[in-house]
Amino acid sequence: MSTEKVQIFDTTLRDGEQVPGCKLDTKQKLVIAERLELLGVDVIEAGFPISSPGDFKSVSEIGKLIKKDIIICGLTRAVKKDIEVASEALKTAKRPRIHTGIGTSESHIRHKFNSNKEAIIEKAVAAVTYAKSFVEDVEFFAEDAGRTDNEFLARICEALIKVGVTVLNIPDTTGYCLPEEYGAKIKYLQENVTGIHNVTLSCHCHNDLGLATANSIAGVVNGARQIECTINGIGERAGNTALEEVVMILRQHPNLRLDTNINSKLLYSTSQMVSEKMGMRVQPNKAIVGANAFAHSSGIHQDGVIKNRETYEIIDPFDVGVDQSSIVLTARSGRAALAYRAKLVGYELTKNQLDTVYIEFLKYADLKKEVVDNDIHDIVSATDVAIEKV
Ligand code: KIV
Ligand code: ZN
C-alpha cells in the first residue's frame, strides 16, 4: 500500500498572528513566508485582506514573493466586499485561493447571525459562487463545525460541492471535540456527502482542551487530506494545531501511511525564527521544538540515553534540526551523566575519581538549578584529588 500525502496549510500568518501582542508587519511576514516556502508547506494563509490595509499589502506582497508552486490563501467572511478585496490582494499569486465561510453551529446561527439553517446555506452557496467568479480554488470554512450537527454539516457541504468548492474546512473552532468525535465527523461526511471524494476535506482544530493535534490526526486517519496548523501551535486563545507535531506524528508512525512534504530538518530553526519575530517564547516542554524536548536530567534517564539514545528518545533530534540530545546536570543526575559531561569538558575520570567528584557535585547541585560546564571545573578543583585534564 502506498503512502498518501496530507497537505500542510500553514496559518501562522493569519490565525497565528491573531495572538494578542504578536502582530507582524509586512516585512516580518515576508521573512516568515519565505521560510515556510523553504520548509515545504503546501498552502500559506497569508492574511485576511479586508481586515486592514497592512494585511492587504502583506497578502499581495507574499503572492509576489513566493515563486514555488505554493497556494497563497486569503481569508474572507461570506461577504461580497471581503471576497472582492481578497481577490484583488491575491492577484499577484501564482496559485491564489479564497478561503470564505460562515458559522454553522446552532449557537452561531442563532446568536451571531439571528438567522436559520436555510438562510445560512443560501449565504454559503452565494459566497462560494461569488468567490469562484474570481478564482478557481475556493475553500469554505464551516465555522464551529465541531459543534455543528453532522446532518446539517453534510447538507451544507453537498450544496457547496454543487457550486464548485474545492476544499471543505471543518473547523473545531472552540477546541471542543474529542478525537473520536472529530474523527467520526470526518468519516460521516466521507460516507454521507455526494461528491465528497472530488474535494479535499480539511482539519482546522483549536487547542482549548489540548486536543488540537490529536483531533487533526483523527481527522486525517478518517479521510481528511489537509491539516491547518501553525508553527509552535500559536493562535487564538490556546492556539491551533502545531505544525511540527502533526508532521512528526505522521513521520514517526509510517503504519498510518500518511506523510507531508515538510523538510523536518528545518522545524527547530523555523520554530525559533517565528518565536523571535513574534516575541512569543516557546514553552520549554513544547513537543518537538521546546528547549527540553531532547534534554535529559534525571539519573535513570541519563544513564539510559548515554547507553543508547533510543531508550528515552523516539525522535532523532537531527531529524528536526536539533544538533544533539543534551544531558543536563542537576541534583537528580547520576554518576554516568557527570562522567559524560566531565569528559566533554576534558576530564577522563577513573571510578575512584568519579566517586569523589560526585560527592562534591551533589553539594554544588543542591544549591543550583543546573550545573554548567564552568561549574564542573570548579567542582573538580574543589576536590583534593589530582585530576589531569585531557
Ligand atoms: O477557527 C476557525 O474557525 C477559523 C476559521 C476562520 C477558519 O479560524
Ligand atoms: Zn481558527
CSV table of C-alpha atoms and ligand atoms in Angstrom, one decimal:
chain,number,residue,atom,x,y,z
A,1,MET,CA,0.0,0.0,0.0
A,2,SER,CA,1.4,3.4,-0.9
A,3,THR,CA,1.7,6.4,1.4
A,4,GLU,CA,-0.7,9.3,0.8
A,5,LYS,CA,0.1,13.0,1.0
A,6,VAL,CA,-1.5,15.2,3.6
A,7,GLN,CA,-1.4,18.9,2.6
A,8,ILE,CA,0.0,21.3,5.1
A,9,PHE,CA,-2.0,24.5,5.2
A,10,ASP,CA,0.1,26.9,7.3
A,11,THR,CA,-1.9,29.7,9.0
A,12,THR,CA,0.8,31.1,11.2
A,13,LEU,CA,0.4,34.4,9.3
A,14,ARG,CA,-3.3,34.6,9.8
A,15,ASP,CA,-4.8,32.6,12.7
A,16,GLY,CA,-1.3,32.5,14.4
A,17,GLU,CA,-0.9,36.2,14.1
A,18,GLN,CA,-4.3,36.8,15.9
A,19,VAL,CA,-2.4,36.2,19.2
A,20,PRO,CA,-2.6,39.5,21.2
A,21,GLY,CA,0.8,41.3,21.0
A,22,CYS,CA,2.1,39.1,18.2
A,23,LYS,CA,1.1,41.3,15.2
A,24,LEU,CA,3.6,41.2,12.4
A,25,ASP,CA,4.4,43.9,9.9
A,26,THR,CA,4.7,43.2,6.1
A,27,LYS,CA,8.4,42.9,6.3
A,28,GLN,CA,8.3,40.3,9.1
A,29,LYS,CA,5.5,38.4,7.3
A,30,LEU,CA,7.6,38.2,4.1
A,31,VAL,CA,10.6,36.7,6.0
A,32,ILE,CA,8.4,34.1,7.6
A,33,ALA,CA,6.6,33.3,4.3
A,34,GLU,CA,10.0,32.7,2.6
A,35,ARG,CA,10.9,30.3,5.4
A,36,LEU,CA,7.5,28.5,5.1
A,37,GLU,CA,8.3,28.1,1.4
A,38,LEU,CA,11.7,26.5,2.3
A,39,LEU,CA,10.0,24.3,4.9
A,40,GLY,CA,7.8,22.8,2.3
A,41,VAL,CA,4.3,23.8,3.2
A,42,ASP,CA,1.6,23.4,0.5
A,43,VAL,CA,-0.6,26.4,1.4
A,44,ILE,CA,0.3,29.7,3.1
A,45,GLU,CA,-2.7,31.5,4.5
A,46,ALA,CA,-1.2,34.9,4.2
A,47,GLY,CA,-3.8,37.0,5.9
A,48,PHE,CA,-7.3,38.5,6.0
A,49,PRO,CA,-7.1,41.2,3.3
A,50,ILE,CA,-10.2,43.2,4.2
A,51,SER,CA,-9.1,43.5,7.9
A,52,SER,CA,-6.5,46.2,7.3
A,53,PRO,CA,-4.5,47.9,4.6
A,54,GLY,CA,-1.4,46.4,6.1
A,55,ASP,CA,-2.8,42.8,5.8
A,56,PHE,CA,-4.0,43.5,2.2
A,57,LYS,CA,-0.4,44.6,1.4
A,58,SER,CA,1.1,41.5,3.1
A,59,VAL,CA,-1.1,39.1,1.2
A,60,SER,CA,-0.3,40.9,-2.1
A,61,GLU,CA,3.5,41.0,-1.4
A,62,ILE,CA,3.6,37.4,-0.3
A,63,GLY,CA,1.9,36.5,-3.6
A,64,LYS,CA,4.6,38.3,-5.4
A,65,LEU,CA,7.4,36.8,-3.4
A,66,ILE,CA,6.6,33.1,-3.4
A,67,LYS,CA,7.9,31.5,-6.6
A,68,LYS,CA,7.3,27.8,-5.9
A,69,ASP,CA,4.1,26.1,-6.6
A,70,ILE,CA,2.6,27.0,-3.3
A,71,ILE,CA,-1.0,28.1,-2.9
A,72,ILE,CA,-1.4,31.6,-1.4
A,73,CYS,CA,-4.7,31.9,0.5
A,74,GLY,CA,-6.6,34.9,1.8
A,75,LEU,CA,-9.4,34.7,4.4
A,76,THR,CA,-12.9,36.3,4.0
A,77,ARG,CA,-16.2,36.3,5.6
A,78,ALA,CA,-19.2,35.2,3.5
A,79,VAL,CA,-19.5,38.8,2.4
A,80,LYS,CA,-19.2,40.2,-1.1
A,81,LYS,CA,-16.9,43.1,-0.3
A,82,ASP,CA,-14.5,40.7,1.6
A,83,ILE,CA,-14.3,38.4,-1.4
A,84,GLU,CA,-13.7,41.3,-3.8
A,85,VAL,CA,-10.9,42.7,-1.6
A,86,ALA,CA,-9.3,39.2,-1.2
A,87,SER,CA,-9.4,38.5,-4.9
A,88,GLU,CA,-7.7,41.9,-5.5
A,89,ALA,CA,-4.9,41.1,-3.0
A,90,LEU,CA,-4.4,37.7,-4.4
A,91,LYS,CA,-3.9,38.9,-8.0
A,92,THR,CA,-0.1,38.7,-7.6
A,93,ALA,CA,-0.2,35.0,-6.6
A,94,LYS,CA,0.6,32.2,-9.0
A,95,ARG,CA,-1.9,29.9,-7.3
A,96,PRO,CA,-4.5,32.0,-5.4
A,97,ARG,CA,-7.1,30.5,-3.1
A,98,ILE,CA,-10.0,32.4,-1.4
A,99,HIS,CA,-11.0,30.9,2.0
A,100,THR,CA,-14.5,32.0,2.7
A,101,GLY,CA,-17.0,30.8,5.3
A,102,ILE,CA,-19.7,31.3,7.9
A,103,GLY,CA,-20.7,29.9,11.3
A,104,THR,CA,-22.8,26.7,11.0
A,105,SER,CA,-23.5,25.7,14.6
A,106,GLU,CA,-26.8,26.3,16.4
A,107,SER,CA,-25.0,28.8,18.6
A,108,HIS,CA,-23.6,30.8,15.7
A,109,ILE,CA,-26.7,30.7,13.6
A,110,ARG,CA,-28.9,31.8,16.4
A,111,HIS,CA,-26.7,34.2,18.4
A,112,LYS,CA,-24.2,35.5,15.9
A,113,PHE,CA,-26.5,35.8,12.9
A,114,ASN,CA,-30.0,35.7,14.3
A,115,SER,CA,-30.7,33.5,11.3
A,116,ASN,CA,-31.8,30.0,10.3
A,117,LYS,CA,-30.2,27.0,8.7
A,118,GLU,CA,-31.8,27.6,5.2
A,119,ALA,CA,-30.5,31.2,5.1
A,120,ILE,CA,-27.0,30.1,6.2
A,121,ILE,CA,-26.9,27.5,3.3
A,122,GLU,CA,-28.0,30.2,0.9
A,123,LYS,CA,-25.3,32.6,2.1
A,124,ALA,CA,-22.6,30.0,2.0
A,125,VAL,CA,-23.6,29.0,-1.6
A,126,ALA,CA,-23.7,32.7,-2.6
A,127,ALA,CA,-20.2,33.3,-1.1
A,128,VAL,CA,-18.6,30.3,-2.8
A,129,THR,CA,-20.3,31.1,-6.1
A,130,TYR,CA,-19.1,34.7,-5.9
A,131,ALA,CA,-15.5,33.6,-5.0
A,132,LYS,CA,-15.5,31.2,-7.9
A,133,SER,CA,-16.1,34.1,-10.2
A,134,PHE,CA,-12.6,35.4,-9.3
A,135,VAL,CA,-10.5,32.3,-8.6
A,136,GLU,CA,-10.7,28.6,-9.4
A,137,ASP,CA,-9.6,27.4,-6.0
A,138,VAL,CA,-12.2,28.2,-3.2
A,139,GLU,CA,-12.1,26.8,0.3
A,140,PHE,CA,-15.1,27.0,2.6
A,141,PHE,CA,-14.9,27.0,6.4
A,142,ALA,CA,-18.0,25.9,8.3
A,143,GLU,CA,-17.1,27.9,11.5
A,144,ASP,CA,-17.8,25.9,14.7
A,145,ALA,CA,-18.2,22.7,12.7
A,146,GLY,CA,-17.0,20.9,15.8
A,147,ARG,CA,-20.4,21.8,17.5
A,148,THR,CA,-22.5,21.6,14.3
A,149,ASP,CA,-24.7,18.6,13.9
A,150,ASN,CA,-23.4,16.3,11.3
A,151,GLU,CA,-26.5,16.1,9.3
A,152,PHE,CA,-26.7,19.8,8.7
A,153,LEU,CA,-22.9,19.9,8.0
A,154,ALA,CA,-23.4,17.2,5.4
A,155,ARG,CA,-26.2,19.3,3.7
A,156,ILE,CA,-24.1,22.4,3.5
A,157,CYS,CA,-21.1,20.5,2.2
A,158,GLU,CA,-23.2,18.9,-0.5
A,159,ALA,CA,-24.7,22.2,-1.6
A,160,LEU,CA,-21.2,23.8,-1.8
A,161,ILE,CA,-19.8,20.9,-3.8
A,162,LYS,CA,-22.5,21.5,-6.4
A,163,VAL,CA,-21.2,25.1,-6.9
A,164,GLY,CA,-17.6,24.1,-7.2
A,165,VAL,CA,-16.0,24.4,-3.8
A,166,THR,CA,-12.5,22.8,-3.9
A,167,VAL,CA,-11.7,22.4,-0.2
A,168,LEU,CA,-14.2,21.9,2.7
A,169,ASN,CA,-12.7,23.1,6.0
A,170,ILE,CA,-14.3,21.5,9.1
A,171,PRO,CA,-13.0,23.7,12.0
A,172,ASP,CA,-13.3,22.7,15.6
A,173,THR,CA,-13.3,26.5,16.3
A,174,THR,CA,-13.7,26.2,20.0
A,175,GLY,CA,-11.5,23.2,20.5
A,176,TYR,CA,-14.4,21.3,22.0
A,177,CYS,CA,-14.3,17.9,20.2
A,178,LEU,CA,-12.8,14.7,21.5
A,179,PRO,CA,-10.6,12.9,18.9
A,180,GLU,CA,-13.2,10.1,18.4
A,181,GLU,CA,-15.9,12.6,17.9
A,182,TYR,CA,-13.9,14.7,15.4
A,183,GLY,CA,-12.7,11.6,13.5
A,184,ALA,CA,-16.3,10.4,13.4
A,185,LYS,CA,-17.5,13.7,12.0
A,186,ILE,CA,-15.0,13.5,9.1
A,187,LYS,CA,-16.0,9.9,8.5
A,188,TYR,CA,-19.7,10.8,8.5
A,189,LEU,CA,-19.0,13.4,5.8
A,190,GLN,CA,-17.0,11.0,3.8
A,191,GLU,CA,-19.8,8.5,3.9
A,192,ASN,CA,-22.8,10.8,3.5
A,193,VAL,CA,-22.0,13.6,1.2
A,194,THR,CA,-22.4,13.1,-2.5
A,195,GLY,CA,-19.3,14.3,-4.4
A,196,ILE,CA,-17.1,14.4,-1.3
A,197,HIS,CA,-14.3,12.4,-3.0
A,198,ASN,CA,-13.9,15.2,-5.5
A,199,VAL,CA,-12.9,17.8,-2.9
A,200,THR,CA,-10.4,17.9,-0.1
A,201,LEU,CA,-11.6,17.7,3.5
A,202,SER,CA,-9.5,19.9,5.8
A,203,CYS,CA,-9.0,19.8,9.6
A,204,HIS,CA,-8.7,23.1,11.5
A,205,CYS,CA,-8.5,22.3,15.2
A,206,HIS,CA,-8.1,24.7,18.1
A,207,ASN,CA,-6.4,23.7,21.3
A,208,ASP,CA,-8.7,24.8,24.1
A,209,LEU,CA,-8.7,21.3,25.7
A,210,GLY,CA,-5.2,20.4,24.5
A,211,LEU,CA,-6.6,18.2,21.8
A,212,ALA,CA,-5.9,20.1,18.6
A,213,THR,CA,-3.1,17.8,17.4
A,214,ALA,CA,-5.0,14.6,18.4
A,215,ASN,CA,-8.1,15.8,16.6
A,216,SER,CA,-6.2,16.7,13.4
A,217,ILE,CA,-4.6,13.2,13.4
A,218,ALA,CA,-8.1,11.7,14.0
A,219,GLY,CA,-9.3,13.8,11.0
A,220,VAL,CA,-6.7,12.5,8.6
A,221,VAL,CA,-7.0,9.0,9.8
A,222,ASN,CA,-10.6,9.2,8.8
A,223,GLY,CA,-10.1,10.7,5.4
A,224,ALA,CA,-9.2,14.4,5.6
A,225,ARG,CA,-6.2,15.3,3.5
A,226,GLN,CA,-5.3,18.8,4.6
A,227,ILE,CA,-4.3,20.0,8.1
A,228,GLU,CA,-4.4,23.7,9.0
A,229,CYS,CA,-1.8,24.4,11.6
A,230,THR,CA,0.7,27.0,12.8
A,231,ILE,CA,4.4,27.0,13.8
A,232,ASN,CA,4.6,26.4,17.6
A,233,GLY,CA,0.8,25.9,17.7
A,234,ILE,CA,0.3,29.6,18.1
A,235,GLY,CA,-3.2,31.1,17.5
A,236,GLU,CA,-6.4,32.4,19.1
A,237,ARG,CA,-6.7,31.6,22.8
A,238,ALA,CA,-4.9,28.2,23.5
A,239,GLY,CA,-3.8,28.1,19.9
A,240,ASN,CA,-4.0,26.0,16.8
A,241,THR,CA,-2.7,22.6,15.8
A,242,ALA,CA,1.1,22.7,16.0
A,243,LEU,CA,2.6,22.1,12.5
A,244,GLU,CA,5.7,20.4,13.9
A,245,GLU,CA,3.6,17.9,15.9
A,246,VAL,CA,1.4,16.7,13.2
A,247,VAL,CA,4.3,16.4,10.7
A,248,MET,CA,6.4,14.3,13.2
A,249,ILE,CA,3.5,12.2,14.3
A,250,LEU,CA,2.9,11.1,10.7
A,251,ARG,CA,6.6,10.5,10.2
A,252,GLN,CA,7.1,8.5,13.3
A,253,HIS,CA,4.1,6.3,12.5
A,254,PRO,CA,4.6,5.1,9.0
A,255,ASN,CA,1.9,2.4,9.6
A,256,LEU,CA,-0.6,5.3,9.1
A,257,ARG,CA,0.7,5.6,5.5
A,258,LEU,CA,0.3,9.3,5.5
A,259,ASP,CA,3.1,11.9,5.1
A,260,THR,CA,3.7,15.5,4.3
A,261,ASN,CA,6.1,17.5,2.0
A,262,ILE,CA,7.7,19.1,5.0
A,263,ASN,CA,11.5,19.2,5.4
A,264,SER,CA,11.6,18.2,9.0
A,265,LYS,CA,15.2,19.3,9.4
A,266,LEU,CA,14.0,22.9,9.3
A,267,LEU,CA,11.5,22.5,12.1
A,268,TYR,CA,13.6,23.7,15.0
A,269,SER,CA,15.1,26.7,13.3
A,270,THR,CA,11.7,27.7,11.9
A,271,SER,CA,10.2,27.5,15.4
A,272,GLN,CA,13.0,29.7,16.7
A,273,MET,CA,12.5,32.2,14.0
A,274,VAL,CA,8.8,32.5,14.4
A,275,SER,CA,9.2,32.8,18.2
A,276,GLU,CA,11.7,35.6,17.8
A,277,LYS,CA,9.7,37.5,15.2
A,278,MET,CA,6.5,37.3,17.2
A,279,GLY,CA,8.2,37.9,20.5
A,280,MET,CA,6.5,34.8,21.8
A,281,ARG,CA,8.6,32.4,23.8
A,282,VAL,CA,8.4,28.6,23.1
A,283,GLN,CA,7.5,26.8,26.3
A,284,PRO,CA,10.5,24.6,27.3
A,285,ASN,CA,8.4,21.4,27.4
A,286,LYS,CA,6.8,22.0,24.0
A,287,ALA,CA,6.8,18.8,21.9
A,288,ILE,CA,9.4,18.6,19.1
A,289,VAL,CA,10.8,22.1,19.4
A,290,GLY,CA,10.9,23.0,23.1
A,291,ALA,CA,14.3,23.5,24.8
A,292,ASN,CA,13.7,20.4,26.9
A,293,ALA,CA,12.4,18.2,24.1
A,294,PHE,CA,15.7,16.4,23.8
A,295,ALA,CA,17.1,17.2,27.3
A,296,HIS,CA,17.6,14.5,30.0
A,297,SER,CA,18.0,15.4,33.6
A,298,SER,CA,17.2,12.5,35.8
A,299,GLY,CA,19.9,9.9,36.6
A,300,ILE,CA,17.9,6.9,35.4
A,301,HIS,CA,17.0,8.6,32.0
A,302,GLN,CA,20.6,9.9,31.5
A,303,ASP,CA,22.1,6.5,32.1
A,304,GLY,CA,19.7,5.0,29.6
A,305,VAL,CA,20.3,7.7,26.9
A,306,ILE,CA,24.1,7.6,27.3
A,307,LYS,CA,24.0,3.8,26.7
A,308,ASN,CA,21.5,4.1,23.8
A,309,ARG,CA,19.7,7.2,22.7
A,310,GLU,CA,16.6,5.4,21.8
A,311,THR,CA,16.0,4.2,25.3
A,312,TYR,CA,14.3,7.5,26.1
A,313,GLU,CA,14.0,9.3,22.7
A,314,ILE,CA,11.6,8.3,19.9
A,315,ILE,CA,12.8,11.0,17.6
A,316,ASP,CA,16.4,11.6,16.4
A,317,PRO,CA,17.0,15.3,17.3
A,318,PHE,CA,18.9,15.6,14.0
A,319,ASP,CA,15.7,14.8,12.1
A,320,VAL,CA,14.1,18.1,13.4
A,321,GLY,CA,17.3,20.2,13.2
A,322,VAL,CA,18.4,19.9,16.7
A,323,ASP,CA,22.2,19.3,16.9
A,324,GLN,CA,22.1,16.7,19.7
A,325,SER,CA,20.3,15.5,22.8
A,326,SER,CA,21.5,17.1,25.9
A,327,ILE,CA,22.4,15.7,29.3
A,328,VAL,CA,21.5,18.4,31.9
A,329,LEU,CA,23.3,18.2,35.2
A,330,THR,CA,21.0,18.7,38.2
A,331,ALA,CA,20.9,17.3,41.8
A,332,ARG,CA,18.8,14.4,40.2
A,333,SER,CA,21.7,13.4,37.9
A,334,GLY,CA,23.8,10.3,38.5
A,335,ARG,CA,27.4,9.4,38.1
A,336,ALA,CA,27.0,8.3,34.4
A,337,ALA,CA,25.8,11.8,33.5
A,338,LEU,CA,28.6,13.5,35.5
A,339,ALA,CA,31.3,11.3,33.9
A,340,TYR,CA,29.8,12.0,30.4
A,341,ARG,CA,29.7,15.8,30.9
A,342,ALA,CA,33.1,15.9,32.6
A,343,LYS,CA,34.6,14.1,29.7
A,344,LEU,CA,33.1,16.6,27.3
A,345,VAL,CA,34.9,19.4,29.1
A,346,GLY,CA,38.2,17.5,29.3
A,347,TYR,CA,38.2,15.2,32.4
A,348,GLU,CA,38.5,11.5,31.9
A,349,LEU,CA,37.6,10.3,35.4
A,350,THR,CA,38.6,6.9,36.9
A,351,LYS,CA,36.0,5.2,39.0
A,352,ASN,CA,37.5,6.4,42.3
A,353,GLN,CA,37.9,9.9,41.0
A,354,LEU,CA,34.3,9.9,39.9
A,355,ASP,CA,33.1,8.8,43.3
A,356,THR,CA,35.0,11.7,44.9
A,357,VAL,CA,33.9,14.3,42.4
A,358,TYR,CA,30.3,13.1,42.5
A,359,ILE,CA,30.1,13.9,46.3
A,360,GLU,CA,31.3,17.4,45.6
A,361,PHE,CA,29.0,17.7,42.6
A,362,LEU,CA,25.9,16.8,44.8
A,363,LYS,CA,26.7,19.5,47.3
A,364,TYR,CA,27.0,22.0,44.5
A,365,ALA,CA,24.0,20.8,42.6
A,366,ASP,CA,21.7,21.1,45.7
A,367,LEU,CA,22.5,24.8,45.7
A,368,LYS,CA,21.9,25.4,41.9
A,369,LYS,CA,19.1,24.6,39.5
A,370,GLU,CA,21.6,23.4,36.9
A,371,VAL,CA,25.3,22.7,36.9
A,372,VAL,CA,27.0,24.1,33.8
A,373,ASP,CA,30.4,23.4,32.2
A,374,ASN,CA,32.2,26.1,34.1
A,375,ASP,CA,30.9,24.7,37.4
A,376,ILE,CA,32.4,21.3,36.5
A,377,HIS,CA,35.9,22.9,36.5
A,378,ASP,CA,35.2,24.5,40.0
A,379,ILE,CA,33.8,21.2,41.3
A,380,VAL,CA,36.9,19.3,40.1
A,381,SER,CA,39.2,21.9,41.6
A,382,ALA,CA,37.4,21.8,44.9
A,383,THR,CA,38.3,18.1,45.4
A,384,ASP,CA,41.7,17.2,46.7
A,385,VAL,CA,42.3,14.6,44.1
A,386,ALA,CA,44.8,15.4,41.3
A,387,ILE,CA,42.8,15.1,38.0
A,388,GLU,CA,44.6,15.8,34.8
A,389,LYS,CA,42.7,17.5,32.0
A,390,VAL,CA,43.0,15.5,28.8
B,1,KIV,O1,-11.2,28.6,13.9
B,1,KIV,C1,-11.8,28.9,12.9
B,1,KIV,O2,-13.0,28.5,12.7
B,1,KIV,C2,-11.2,29.8,11.9
B,1,KIV,C3,-11.9,30.0,10.6
B,1,KIV,C4,-11.9,31.4,10.2
B,1,KIV,C5,-11.2,29.1,9.6
B,1,KIV,O3,-10.1,30.2,12.1
B,2,ZN,ZN,-9.1,29.1,13.7
